[in-house]
PDB file of C-alpha atoms in Angstrom:
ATOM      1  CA  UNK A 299     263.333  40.205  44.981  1.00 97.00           C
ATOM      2  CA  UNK A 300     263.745  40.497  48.385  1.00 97.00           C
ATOM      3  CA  UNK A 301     266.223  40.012  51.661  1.00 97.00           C
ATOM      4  CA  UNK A 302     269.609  38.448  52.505  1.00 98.00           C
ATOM      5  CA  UNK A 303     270.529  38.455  56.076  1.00 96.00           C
ATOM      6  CA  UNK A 304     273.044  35.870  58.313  1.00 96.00           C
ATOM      7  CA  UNK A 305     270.863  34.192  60.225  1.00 91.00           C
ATOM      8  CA  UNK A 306     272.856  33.978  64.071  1.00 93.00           C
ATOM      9  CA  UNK A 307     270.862  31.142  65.324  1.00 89.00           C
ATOM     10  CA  UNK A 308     270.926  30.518  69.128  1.00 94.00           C
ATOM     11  CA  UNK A 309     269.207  27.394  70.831  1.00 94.00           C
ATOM     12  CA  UNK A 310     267.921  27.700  74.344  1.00 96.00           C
ATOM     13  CA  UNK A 311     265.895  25.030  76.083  1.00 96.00           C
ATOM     14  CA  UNK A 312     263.420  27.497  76.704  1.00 96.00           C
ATOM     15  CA  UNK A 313     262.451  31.474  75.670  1.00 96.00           C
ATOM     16  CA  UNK A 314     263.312  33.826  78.645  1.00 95.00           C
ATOM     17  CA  UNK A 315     260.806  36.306  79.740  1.00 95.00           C
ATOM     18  CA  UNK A 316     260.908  39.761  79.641  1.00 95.00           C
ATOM     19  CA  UNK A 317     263.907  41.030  81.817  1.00 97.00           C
ATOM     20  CA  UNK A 318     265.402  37.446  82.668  1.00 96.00           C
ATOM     21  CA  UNK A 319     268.942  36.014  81.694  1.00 97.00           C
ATOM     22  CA  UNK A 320     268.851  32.192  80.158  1.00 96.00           C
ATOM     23  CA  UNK A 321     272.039  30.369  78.927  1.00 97.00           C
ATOM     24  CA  UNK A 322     271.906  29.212  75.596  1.00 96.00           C
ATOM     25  CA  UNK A 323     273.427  26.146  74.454  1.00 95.00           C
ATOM     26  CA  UNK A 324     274.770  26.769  71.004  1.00 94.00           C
ATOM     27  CA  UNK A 325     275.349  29.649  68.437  1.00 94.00           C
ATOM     28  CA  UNK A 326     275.264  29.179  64.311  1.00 91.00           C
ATOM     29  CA  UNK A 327     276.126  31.373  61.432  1.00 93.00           C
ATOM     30  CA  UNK A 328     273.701  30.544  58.703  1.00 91.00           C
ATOM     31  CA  UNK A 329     272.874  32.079  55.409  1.00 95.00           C
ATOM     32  CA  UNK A 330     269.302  33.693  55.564  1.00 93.00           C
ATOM     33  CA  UNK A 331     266.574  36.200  54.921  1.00 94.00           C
ATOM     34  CA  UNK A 332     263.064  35.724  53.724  1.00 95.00           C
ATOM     35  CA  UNK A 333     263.881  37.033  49.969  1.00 97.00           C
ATOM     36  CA  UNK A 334     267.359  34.488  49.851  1.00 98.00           C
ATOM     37  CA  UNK A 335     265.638  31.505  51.592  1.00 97.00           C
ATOM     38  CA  UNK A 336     262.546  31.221  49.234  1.00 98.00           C
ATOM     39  CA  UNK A 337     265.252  31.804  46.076  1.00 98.00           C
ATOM     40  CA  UNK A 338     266.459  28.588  47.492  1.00 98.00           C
ATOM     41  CA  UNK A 339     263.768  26.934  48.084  1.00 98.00           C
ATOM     42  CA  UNK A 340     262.485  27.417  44.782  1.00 98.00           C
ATOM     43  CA  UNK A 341     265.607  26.923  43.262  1.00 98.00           C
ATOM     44  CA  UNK A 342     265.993  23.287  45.178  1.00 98.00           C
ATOM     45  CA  UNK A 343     262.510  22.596  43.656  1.00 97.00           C
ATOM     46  CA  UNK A 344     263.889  22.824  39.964  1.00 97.00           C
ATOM     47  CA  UNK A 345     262.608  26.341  39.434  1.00 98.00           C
ATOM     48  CA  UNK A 346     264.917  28.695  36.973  1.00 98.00           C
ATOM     49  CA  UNK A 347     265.506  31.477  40.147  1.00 98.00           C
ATOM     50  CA  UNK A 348     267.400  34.619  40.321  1.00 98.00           C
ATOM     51  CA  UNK A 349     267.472  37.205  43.207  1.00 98.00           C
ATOM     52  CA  UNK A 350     267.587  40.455  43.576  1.00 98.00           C
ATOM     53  CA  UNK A 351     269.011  42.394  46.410  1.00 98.00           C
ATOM     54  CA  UNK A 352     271.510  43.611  48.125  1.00 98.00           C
ATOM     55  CA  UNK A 353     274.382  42.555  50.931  1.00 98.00           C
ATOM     56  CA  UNK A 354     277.301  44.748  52.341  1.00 98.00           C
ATOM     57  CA  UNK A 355     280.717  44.794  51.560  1.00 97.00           C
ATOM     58  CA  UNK A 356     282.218  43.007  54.412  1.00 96.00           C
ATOM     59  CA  UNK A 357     282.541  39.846  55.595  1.00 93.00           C
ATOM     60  CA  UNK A 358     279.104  38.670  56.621  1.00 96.00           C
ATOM     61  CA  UNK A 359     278.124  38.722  52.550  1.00 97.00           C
ATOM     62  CA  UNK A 360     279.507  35.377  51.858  1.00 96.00           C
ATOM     63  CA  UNK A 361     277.822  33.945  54.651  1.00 95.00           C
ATOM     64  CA  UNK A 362     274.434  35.630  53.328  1.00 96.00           C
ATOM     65  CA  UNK A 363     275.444  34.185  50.113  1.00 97.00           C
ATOM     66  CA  UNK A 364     277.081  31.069  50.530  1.00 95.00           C
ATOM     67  CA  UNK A 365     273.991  28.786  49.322  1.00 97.00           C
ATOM     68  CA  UNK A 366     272.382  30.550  46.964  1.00 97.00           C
ATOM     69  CA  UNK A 367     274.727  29.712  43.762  1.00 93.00           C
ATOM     70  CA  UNK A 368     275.225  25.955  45.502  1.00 95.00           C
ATOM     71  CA  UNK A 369     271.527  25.832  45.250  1.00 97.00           C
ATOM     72  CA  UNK A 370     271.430  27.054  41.578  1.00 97.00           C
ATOM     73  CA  UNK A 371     270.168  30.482  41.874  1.00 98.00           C
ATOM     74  CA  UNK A 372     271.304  33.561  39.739  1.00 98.00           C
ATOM     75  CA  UNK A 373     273.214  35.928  41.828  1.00 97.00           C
ATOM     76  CA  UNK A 374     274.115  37.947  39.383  1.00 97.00           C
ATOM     77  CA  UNK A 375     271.529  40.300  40.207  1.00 97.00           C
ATOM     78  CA  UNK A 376     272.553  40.779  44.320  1.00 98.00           C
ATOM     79  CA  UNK A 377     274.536  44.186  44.666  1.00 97.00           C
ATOM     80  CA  UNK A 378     277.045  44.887  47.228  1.00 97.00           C
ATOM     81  CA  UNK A 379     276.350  47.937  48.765  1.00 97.00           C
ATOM     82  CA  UNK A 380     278.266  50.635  51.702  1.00 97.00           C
ATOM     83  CA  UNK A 381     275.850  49.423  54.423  1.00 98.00           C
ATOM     84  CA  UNK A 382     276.244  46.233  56.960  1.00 98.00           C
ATOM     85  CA  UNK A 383     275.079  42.906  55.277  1.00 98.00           C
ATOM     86  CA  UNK A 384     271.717  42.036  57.159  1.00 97.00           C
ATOM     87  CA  UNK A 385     271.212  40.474  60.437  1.00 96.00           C
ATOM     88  CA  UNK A 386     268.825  38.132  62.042  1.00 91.00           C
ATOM     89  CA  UNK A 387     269.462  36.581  65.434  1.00 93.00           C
ATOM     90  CA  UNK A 388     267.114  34.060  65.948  1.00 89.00           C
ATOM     91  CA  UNK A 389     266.476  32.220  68.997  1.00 93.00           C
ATOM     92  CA  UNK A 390     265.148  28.459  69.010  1.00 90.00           C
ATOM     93  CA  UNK A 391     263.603  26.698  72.019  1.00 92.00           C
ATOM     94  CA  UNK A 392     264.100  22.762  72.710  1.00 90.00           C
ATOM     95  CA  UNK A 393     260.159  22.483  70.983  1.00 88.00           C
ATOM     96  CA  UNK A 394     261.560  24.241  68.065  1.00 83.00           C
ATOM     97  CA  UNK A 395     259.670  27.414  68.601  1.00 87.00           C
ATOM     98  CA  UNK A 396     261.685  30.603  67.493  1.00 86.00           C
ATOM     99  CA  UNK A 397     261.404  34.169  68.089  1.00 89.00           C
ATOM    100  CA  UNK A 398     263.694  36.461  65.326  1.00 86.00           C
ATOM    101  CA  UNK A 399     264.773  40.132  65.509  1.00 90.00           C
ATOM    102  CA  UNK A 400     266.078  41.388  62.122  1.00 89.00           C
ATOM    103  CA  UNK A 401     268.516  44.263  61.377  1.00 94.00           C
ATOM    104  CA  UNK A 402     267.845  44.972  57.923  1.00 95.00           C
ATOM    105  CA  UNK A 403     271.371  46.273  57.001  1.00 97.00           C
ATOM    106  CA  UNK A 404     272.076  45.984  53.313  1.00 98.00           C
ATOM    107  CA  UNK A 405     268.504  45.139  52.815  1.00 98.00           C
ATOM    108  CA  UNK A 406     267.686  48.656  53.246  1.00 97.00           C
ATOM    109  CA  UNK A 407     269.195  49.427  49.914  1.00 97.00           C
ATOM    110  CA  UNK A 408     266.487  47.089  47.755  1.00 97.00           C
ATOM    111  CA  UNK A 409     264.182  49.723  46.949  1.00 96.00           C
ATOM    112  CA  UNK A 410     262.864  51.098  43.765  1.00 96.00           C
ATOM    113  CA  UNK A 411     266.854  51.965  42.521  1.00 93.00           C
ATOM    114  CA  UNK A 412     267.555  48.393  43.160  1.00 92.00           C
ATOM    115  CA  UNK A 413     264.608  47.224  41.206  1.00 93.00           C
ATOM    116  CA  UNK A 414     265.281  49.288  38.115  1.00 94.00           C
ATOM    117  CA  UNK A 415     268.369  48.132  38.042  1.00 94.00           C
ATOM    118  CA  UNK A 416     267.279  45.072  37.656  1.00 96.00           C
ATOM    119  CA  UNK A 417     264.421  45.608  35.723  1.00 97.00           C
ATOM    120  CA  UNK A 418     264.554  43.680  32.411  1.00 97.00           C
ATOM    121  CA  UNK A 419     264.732  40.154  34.792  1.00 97.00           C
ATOM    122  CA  UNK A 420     261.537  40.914  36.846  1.00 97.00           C
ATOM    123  CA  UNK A 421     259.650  41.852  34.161  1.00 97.00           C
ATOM    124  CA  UNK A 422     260.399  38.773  32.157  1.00 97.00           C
ATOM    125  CA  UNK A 423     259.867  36.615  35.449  1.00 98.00           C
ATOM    126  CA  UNK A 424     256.668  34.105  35.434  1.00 98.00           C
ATOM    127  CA  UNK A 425     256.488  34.284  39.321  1.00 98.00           C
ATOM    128  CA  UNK A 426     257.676  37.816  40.626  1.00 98.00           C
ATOM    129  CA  UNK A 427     258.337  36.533  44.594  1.00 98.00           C
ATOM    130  CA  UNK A 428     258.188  39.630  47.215  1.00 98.00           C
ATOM    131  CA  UNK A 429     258.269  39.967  50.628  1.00 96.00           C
ATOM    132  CA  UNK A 430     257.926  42.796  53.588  1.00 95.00           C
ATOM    133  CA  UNK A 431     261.718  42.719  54.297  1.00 95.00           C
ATOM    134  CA  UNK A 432     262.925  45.688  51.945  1.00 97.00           C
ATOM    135  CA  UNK A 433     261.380  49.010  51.228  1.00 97.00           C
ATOM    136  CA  UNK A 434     257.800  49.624  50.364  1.00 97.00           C
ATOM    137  CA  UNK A 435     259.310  51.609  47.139  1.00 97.00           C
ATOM    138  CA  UNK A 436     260.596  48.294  45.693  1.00 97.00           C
ATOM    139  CA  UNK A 437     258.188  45.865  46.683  1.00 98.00           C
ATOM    140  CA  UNK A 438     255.063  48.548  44.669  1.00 97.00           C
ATOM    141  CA  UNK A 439     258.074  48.883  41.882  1.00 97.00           C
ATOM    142  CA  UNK A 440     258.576  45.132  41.437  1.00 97.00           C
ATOM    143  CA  UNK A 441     254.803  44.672  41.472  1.00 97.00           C
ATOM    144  CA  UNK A 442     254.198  47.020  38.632  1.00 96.00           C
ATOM    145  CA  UNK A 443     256.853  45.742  36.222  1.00 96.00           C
ATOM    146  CA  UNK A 444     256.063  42.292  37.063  1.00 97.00           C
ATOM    147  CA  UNK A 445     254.274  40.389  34.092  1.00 97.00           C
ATOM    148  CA  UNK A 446     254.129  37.461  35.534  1.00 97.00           C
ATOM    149  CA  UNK A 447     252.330  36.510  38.443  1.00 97.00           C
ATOM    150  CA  UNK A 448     253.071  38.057  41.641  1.00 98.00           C
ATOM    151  CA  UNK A 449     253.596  36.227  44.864  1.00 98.00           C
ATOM    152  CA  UNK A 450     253.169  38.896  47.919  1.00 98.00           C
ATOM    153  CA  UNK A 451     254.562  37.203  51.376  1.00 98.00           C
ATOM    154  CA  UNK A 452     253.594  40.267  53.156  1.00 97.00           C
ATOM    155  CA  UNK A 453     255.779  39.054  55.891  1.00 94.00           C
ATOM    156  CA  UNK A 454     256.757  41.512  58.200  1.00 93.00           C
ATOM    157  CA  UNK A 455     253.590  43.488  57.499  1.00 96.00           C
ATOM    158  CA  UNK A 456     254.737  46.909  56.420  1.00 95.00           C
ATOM    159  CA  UNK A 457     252.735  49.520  55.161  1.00 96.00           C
ATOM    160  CA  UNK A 458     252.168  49.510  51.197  1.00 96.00           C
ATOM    161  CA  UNK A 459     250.000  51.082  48.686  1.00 96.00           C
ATOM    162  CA  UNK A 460     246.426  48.874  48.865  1.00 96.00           C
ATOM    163  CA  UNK A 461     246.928  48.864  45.190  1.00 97.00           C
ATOM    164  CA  UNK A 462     250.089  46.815  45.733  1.00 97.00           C
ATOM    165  CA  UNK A 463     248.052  44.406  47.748  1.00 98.00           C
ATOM    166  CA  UNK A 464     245.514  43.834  45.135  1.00 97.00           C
ATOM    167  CA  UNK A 465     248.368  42.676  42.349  1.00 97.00           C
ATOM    168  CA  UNK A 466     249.053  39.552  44.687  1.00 98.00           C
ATOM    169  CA  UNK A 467     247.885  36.180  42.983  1.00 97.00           C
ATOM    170  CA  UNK A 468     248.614  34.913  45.988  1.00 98.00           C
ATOM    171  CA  UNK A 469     248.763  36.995  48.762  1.00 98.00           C
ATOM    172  CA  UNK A 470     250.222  34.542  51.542  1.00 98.00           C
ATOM    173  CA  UNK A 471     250.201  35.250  55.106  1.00 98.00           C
ATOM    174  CA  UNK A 472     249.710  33.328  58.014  1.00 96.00           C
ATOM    175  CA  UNK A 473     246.947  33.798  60.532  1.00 95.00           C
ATOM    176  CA  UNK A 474     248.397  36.625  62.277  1.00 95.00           C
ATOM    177  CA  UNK A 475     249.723  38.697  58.972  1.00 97.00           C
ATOM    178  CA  UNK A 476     246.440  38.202  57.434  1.00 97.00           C
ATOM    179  CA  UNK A 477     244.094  40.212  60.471  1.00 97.00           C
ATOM    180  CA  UNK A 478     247.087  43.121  60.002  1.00 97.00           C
ATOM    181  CA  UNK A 479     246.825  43.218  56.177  1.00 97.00           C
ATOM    182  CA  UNK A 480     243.143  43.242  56.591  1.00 97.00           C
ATOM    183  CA  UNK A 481     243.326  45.891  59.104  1.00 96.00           C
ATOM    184  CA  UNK A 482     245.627  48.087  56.762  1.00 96.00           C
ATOM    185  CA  UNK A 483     243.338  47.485  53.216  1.00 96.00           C
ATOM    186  CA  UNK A 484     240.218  48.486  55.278  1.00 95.00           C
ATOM    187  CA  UNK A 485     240.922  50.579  58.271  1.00 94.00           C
ATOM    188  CA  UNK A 486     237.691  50.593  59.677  1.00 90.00           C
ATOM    189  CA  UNK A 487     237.003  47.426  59.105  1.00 88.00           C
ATOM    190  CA  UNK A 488     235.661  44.514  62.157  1.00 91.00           C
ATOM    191  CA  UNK A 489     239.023  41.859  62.054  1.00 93.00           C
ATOM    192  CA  UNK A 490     237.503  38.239  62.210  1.00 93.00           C
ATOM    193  CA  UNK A 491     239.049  35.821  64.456  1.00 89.00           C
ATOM    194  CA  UNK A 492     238.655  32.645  62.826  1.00 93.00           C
ATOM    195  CA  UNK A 493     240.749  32.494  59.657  1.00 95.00           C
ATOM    196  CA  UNK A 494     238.133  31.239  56.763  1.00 97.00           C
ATOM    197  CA  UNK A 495     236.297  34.816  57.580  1.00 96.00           C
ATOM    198  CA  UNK A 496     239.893  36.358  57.494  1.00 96.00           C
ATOM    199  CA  UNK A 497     240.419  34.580  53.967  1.00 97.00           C
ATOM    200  CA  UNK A 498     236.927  35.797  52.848  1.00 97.00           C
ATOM    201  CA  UNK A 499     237.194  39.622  54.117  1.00 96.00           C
ATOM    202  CA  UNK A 500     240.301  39.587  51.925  1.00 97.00           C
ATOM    203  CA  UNK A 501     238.847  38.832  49.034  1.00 97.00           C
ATOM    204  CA  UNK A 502     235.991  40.657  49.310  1.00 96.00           C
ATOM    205  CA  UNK A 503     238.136  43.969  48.804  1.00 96.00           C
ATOM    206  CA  UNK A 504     240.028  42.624  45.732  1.00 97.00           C
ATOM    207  CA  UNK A 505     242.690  40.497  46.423  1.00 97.00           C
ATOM    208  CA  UNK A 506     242.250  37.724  43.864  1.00 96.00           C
ATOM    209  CA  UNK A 507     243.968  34.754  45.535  1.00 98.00           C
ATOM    210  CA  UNK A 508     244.898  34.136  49.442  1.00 98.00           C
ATOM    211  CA  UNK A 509     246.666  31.708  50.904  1.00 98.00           C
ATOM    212  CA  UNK A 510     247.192  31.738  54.568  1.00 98.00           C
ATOM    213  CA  UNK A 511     249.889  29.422  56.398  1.00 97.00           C
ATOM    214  CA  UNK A 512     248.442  27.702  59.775  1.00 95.00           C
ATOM    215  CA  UNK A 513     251.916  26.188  60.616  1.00 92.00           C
ATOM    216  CA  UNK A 514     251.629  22.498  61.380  1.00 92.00           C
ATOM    217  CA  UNK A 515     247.972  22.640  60.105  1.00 95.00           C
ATOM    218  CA  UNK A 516     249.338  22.923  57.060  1.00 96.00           C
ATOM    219  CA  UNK A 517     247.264  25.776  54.920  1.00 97.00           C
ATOM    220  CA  UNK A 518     243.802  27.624  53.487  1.00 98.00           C
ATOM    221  CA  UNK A 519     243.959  27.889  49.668  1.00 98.00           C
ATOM    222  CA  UNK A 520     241.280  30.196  48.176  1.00 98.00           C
ATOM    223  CA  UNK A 521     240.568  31.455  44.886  1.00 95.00           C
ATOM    224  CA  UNK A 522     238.226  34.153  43.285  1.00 88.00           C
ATOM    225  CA  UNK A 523     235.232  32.862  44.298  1.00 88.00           C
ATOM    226  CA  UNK A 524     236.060  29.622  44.880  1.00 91.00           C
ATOM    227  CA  UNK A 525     235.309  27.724  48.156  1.00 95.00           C
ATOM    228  CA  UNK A 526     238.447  27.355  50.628  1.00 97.00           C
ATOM    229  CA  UNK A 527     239.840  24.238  50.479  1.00 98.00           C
ATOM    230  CA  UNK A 528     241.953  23.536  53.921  1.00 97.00           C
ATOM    231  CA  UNK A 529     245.312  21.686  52.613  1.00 97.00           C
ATOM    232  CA  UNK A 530     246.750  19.356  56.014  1.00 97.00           C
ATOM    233  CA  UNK A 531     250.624  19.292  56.672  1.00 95.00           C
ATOM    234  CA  UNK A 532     251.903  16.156  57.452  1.00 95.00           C
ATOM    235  CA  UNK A 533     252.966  15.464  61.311  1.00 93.00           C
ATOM    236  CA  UNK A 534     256.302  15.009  61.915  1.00 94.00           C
ATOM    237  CA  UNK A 535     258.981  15.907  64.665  1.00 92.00           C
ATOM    238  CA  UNK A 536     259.816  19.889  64.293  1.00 89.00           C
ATOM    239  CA  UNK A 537     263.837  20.946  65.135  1.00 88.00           C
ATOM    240  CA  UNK A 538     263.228  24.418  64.476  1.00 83.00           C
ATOM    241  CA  UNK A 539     260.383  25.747  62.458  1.00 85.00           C
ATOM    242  CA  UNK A 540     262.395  29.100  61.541  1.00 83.00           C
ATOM    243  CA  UNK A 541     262.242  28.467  58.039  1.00 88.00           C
ATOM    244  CA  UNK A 542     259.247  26.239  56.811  1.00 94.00           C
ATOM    245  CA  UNK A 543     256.776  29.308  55.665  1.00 95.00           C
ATOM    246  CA  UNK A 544     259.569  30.121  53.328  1.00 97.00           C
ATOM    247  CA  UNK A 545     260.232  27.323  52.447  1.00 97.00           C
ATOM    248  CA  UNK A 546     256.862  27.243  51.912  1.00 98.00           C
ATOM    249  CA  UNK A 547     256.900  29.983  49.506  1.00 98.00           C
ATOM    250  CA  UNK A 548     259.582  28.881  47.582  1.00 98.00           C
ATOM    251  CA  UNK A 549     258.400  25.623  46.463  1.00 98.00           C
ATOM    252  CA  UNK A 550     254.742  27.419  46.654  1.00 98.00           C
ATOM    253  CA  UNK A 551     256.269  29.716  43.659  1.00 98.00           C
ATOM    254  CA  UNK A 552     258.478  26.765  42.073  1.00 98.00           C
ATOM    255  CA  UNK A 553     255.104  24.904  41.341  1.00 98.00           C
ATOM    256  CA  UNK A 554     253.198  27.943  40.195  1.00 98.00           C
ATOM    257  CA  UNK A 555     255.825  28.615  37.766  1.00 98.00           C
ATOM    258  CA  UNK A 556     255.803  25.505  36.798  1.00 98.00           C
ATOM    259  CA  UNK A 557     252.424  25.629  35.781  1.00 97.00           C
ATOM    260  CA  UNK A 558     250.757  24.005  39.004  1.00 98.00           C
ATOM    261  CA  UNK A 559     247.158  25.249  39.663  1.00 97.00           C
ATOM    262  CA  UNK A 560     247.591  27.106  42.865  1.00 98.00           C
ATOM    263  CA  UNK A 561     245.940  24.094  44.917  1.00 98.00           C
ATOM    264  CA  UNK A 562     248.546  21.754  43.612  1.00 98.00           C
ATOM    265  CA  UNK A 563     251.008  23.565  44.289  1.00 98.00           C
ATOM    266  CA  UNK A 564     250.080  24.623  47.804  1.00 98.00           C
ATOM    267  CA  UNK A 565     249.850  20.910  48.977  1.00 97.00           C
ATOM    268  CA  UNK A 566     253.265  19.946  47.684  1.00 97.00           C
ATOM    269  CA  UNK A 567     254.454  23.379  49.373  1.00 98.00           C
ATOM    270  CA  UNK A 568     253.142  21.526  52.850  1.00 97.00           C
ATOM    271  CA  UNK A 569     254.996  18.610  52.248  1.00 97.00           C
ATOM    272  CA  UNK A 570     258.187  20.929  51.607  1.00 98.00           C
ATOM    273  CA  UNK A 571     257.532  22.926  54.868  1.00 97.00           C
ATOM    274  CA  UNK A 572     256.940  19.899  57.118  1.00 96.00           C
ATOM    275  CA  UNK A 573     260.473  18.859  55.522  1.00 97.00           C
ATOM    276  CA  UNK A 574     262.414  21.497  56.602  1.00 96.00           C
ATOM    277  CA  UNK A 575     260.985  21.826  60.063  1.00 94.00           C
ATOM    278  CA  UNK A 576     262.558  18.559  60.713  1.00 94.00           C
ATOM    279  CA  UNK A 577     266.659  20.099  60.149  1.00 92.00           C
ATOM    280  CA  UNK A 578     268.348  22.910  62.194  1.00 82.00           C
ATOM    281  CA  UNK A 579     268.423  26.390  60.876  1.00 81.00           C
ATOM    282  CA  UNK A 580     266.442  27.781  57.439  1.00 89.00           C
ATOM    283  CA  UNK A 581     268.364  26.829  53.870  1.00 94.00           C
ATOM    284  CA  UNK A 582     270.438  24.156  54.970  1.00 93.00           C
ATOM    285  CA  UNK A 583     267.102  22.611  56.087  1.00 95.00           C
ATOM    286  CA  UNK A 584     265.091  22.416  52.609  1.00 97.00           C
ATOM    287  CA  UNK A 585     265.051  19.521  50.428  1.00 97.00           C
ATOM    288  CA  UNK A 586     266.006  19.091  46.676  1.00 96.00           C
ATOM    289  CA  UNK A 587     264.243  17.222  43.995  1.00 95.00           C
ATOM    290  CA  UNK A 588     266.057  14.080  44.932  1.00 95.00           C
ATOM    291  CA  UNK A 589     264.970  13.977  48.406  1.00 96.00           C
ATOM    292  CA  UNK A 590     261.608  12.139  50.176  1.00 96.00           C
ATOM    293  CA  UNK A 591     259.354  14.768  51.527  1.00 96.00           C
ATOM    294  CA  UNK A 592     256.737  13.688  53.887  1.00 96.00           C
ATOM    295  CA  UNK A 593     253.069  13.207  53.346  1.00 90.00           C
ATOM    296  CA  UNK A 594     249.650  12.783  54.365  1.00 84.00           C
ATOM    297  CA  UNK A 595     247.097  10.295  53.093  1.00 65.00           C
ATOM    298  CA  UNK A 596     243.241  11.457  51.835  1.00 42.00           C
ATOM    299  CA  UNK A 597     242.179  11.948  55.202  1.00 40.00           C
ATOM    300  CA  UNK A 598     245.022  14.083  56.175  1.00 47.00           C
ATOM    301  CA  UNK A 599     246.411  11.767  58.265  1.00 47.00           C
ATOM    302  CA  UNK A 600     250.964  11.145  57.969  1.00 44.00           C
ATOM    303  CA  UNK A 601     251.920   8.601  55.321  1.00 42.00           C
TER     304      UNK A 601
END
């Protein structure tokens, strides 16, 4: 349950800074949003996936759209709505380094209604996959009907019930998203800096699993009380990492509902991320069963 935006991708050799003018040196419509590009990433990693949300009734849907059903996921469940289908314009430097601004559109209308509406298909779902791009009313809704297990990519970090939070087996966030949901679980608590205390602060207020996303590090993996257990990406050449955590995330949930232990699945989720930094934009870039995926050898080193 979750977004679909288009995804106006611009590449620039380099970001400007505040105030300054560059020339970019291409512009691509591509089918995005956090909610649709982990659907397809799942979906490309055999996993039975439907989404939920929501897209306008204008032209930009079918671009939102157009790789979802091509991917095999259930769109039955997608409503078209009387606001603007979403928007992200997302810039990508020659290192393939992006910064994204999203207008959430369409998105805005996947809130408790939304989920209720759909209701009978999350709650038979063994992986419930949310993220921070649609209302705070239908992320808590879908957590609370959810049977399965719930995978919370608190990514944009918005405000939610703690309660919310604590349903997340995982919570995944990278570095950054995991200081902010610590800081909005425990408001008074002293954010650590290094990301093992990060993981650990977590779960001493409840959350039962945590995974945190350290880019082309690859990943922490903890759970309950279990040690951490650092999982290495593979090194490979990035075109534009706009898309790897969700990929990520998809295959992430693909293996979990699979029946992966969380660790297994996490390190195959690498593998899928380093793969799709290495294509241009986010769903176009993410592999299917059929293709190689890159990996590293026992000492973490590329094989």
């Amino acid at each position: 349950m979750g977004s679909l935006n288009v995804d106006q991708v611009v590449t620039v050799e380099r970001h400007p800074s505040p105030g300054e003018t560059v020339v970019a040196t291409s512009m691509t419509l591509l089918p995005g949003g956090k909610g649709a590009n982990q659907a397809v990433a799942a979906a490309r990693r055999g996993a039975a996936t439907t989404m939920v949300g929501s897209v306008g009734r204008d032209g930009s849907a079918e671009v939102a759209t157009s790789l979802l059903a091509d991917s095999g996921v259930d769109v039955t469940h997608v409503r078209a709505v009387d606001l603007p289908t979403g928007l992200a314009t997302v810039t990508v430097d020659r290192s393939g380094e992006n910064t994204i601004v999203v207008v959430p559109g369409a998105n805005g209308a996947t809130g408790r209604e939304a989920l209720l509406a759909s209701a009978t298909v999350v709650a038979s779902a063994a992986v419930v996959v949310l993220q921070g791009e649609i209302p705070a009313d239908g992320i808590a809704a879908a957590a609370g009907l959810a049977t399965g297990r719930v995978l919370l990519n608190l990514a944009p970090v918005v405000p939610v019930d703690p309660a919310v939070v604590l349903t997340a087996d995982p919570l995944v966030v990278n570095e950054h998203e995991a200081a902010l949901v610590l800081a909005q679980l425990d408001p008074g608590a002293v954010v650590p800096t290094d990301e093992p205390a990060l993981v650990d602060a977590l779960r001493a207020l409840g959350v039962r699993s945590v995974v945190v996303t350290l880019g082309a590090r690859g990943a922490l993996v903890a759970e309950g009380s279990a040690e951490i257990v650092a999982v290495p990406s593979p090194r490979v050449t990035a075109v534009d990492s706009s898309g790897a955590g969700d990929a990520f995330v998809g295959a992430l949930a693909a293996g979990l509902a699979a029946g992966d232990g969380l660790l297994d699945a996490a390190r195959q989720a690498v593998r899928v991320g380093a793969f799709a930094v290495q294509g241009a934009g986010t769903q176009p870039s993410y592999p299917r069963l059929d293709d190689v995926l890159p990996s590293v050898d026992a000492a973490g080193s590329p094989s």
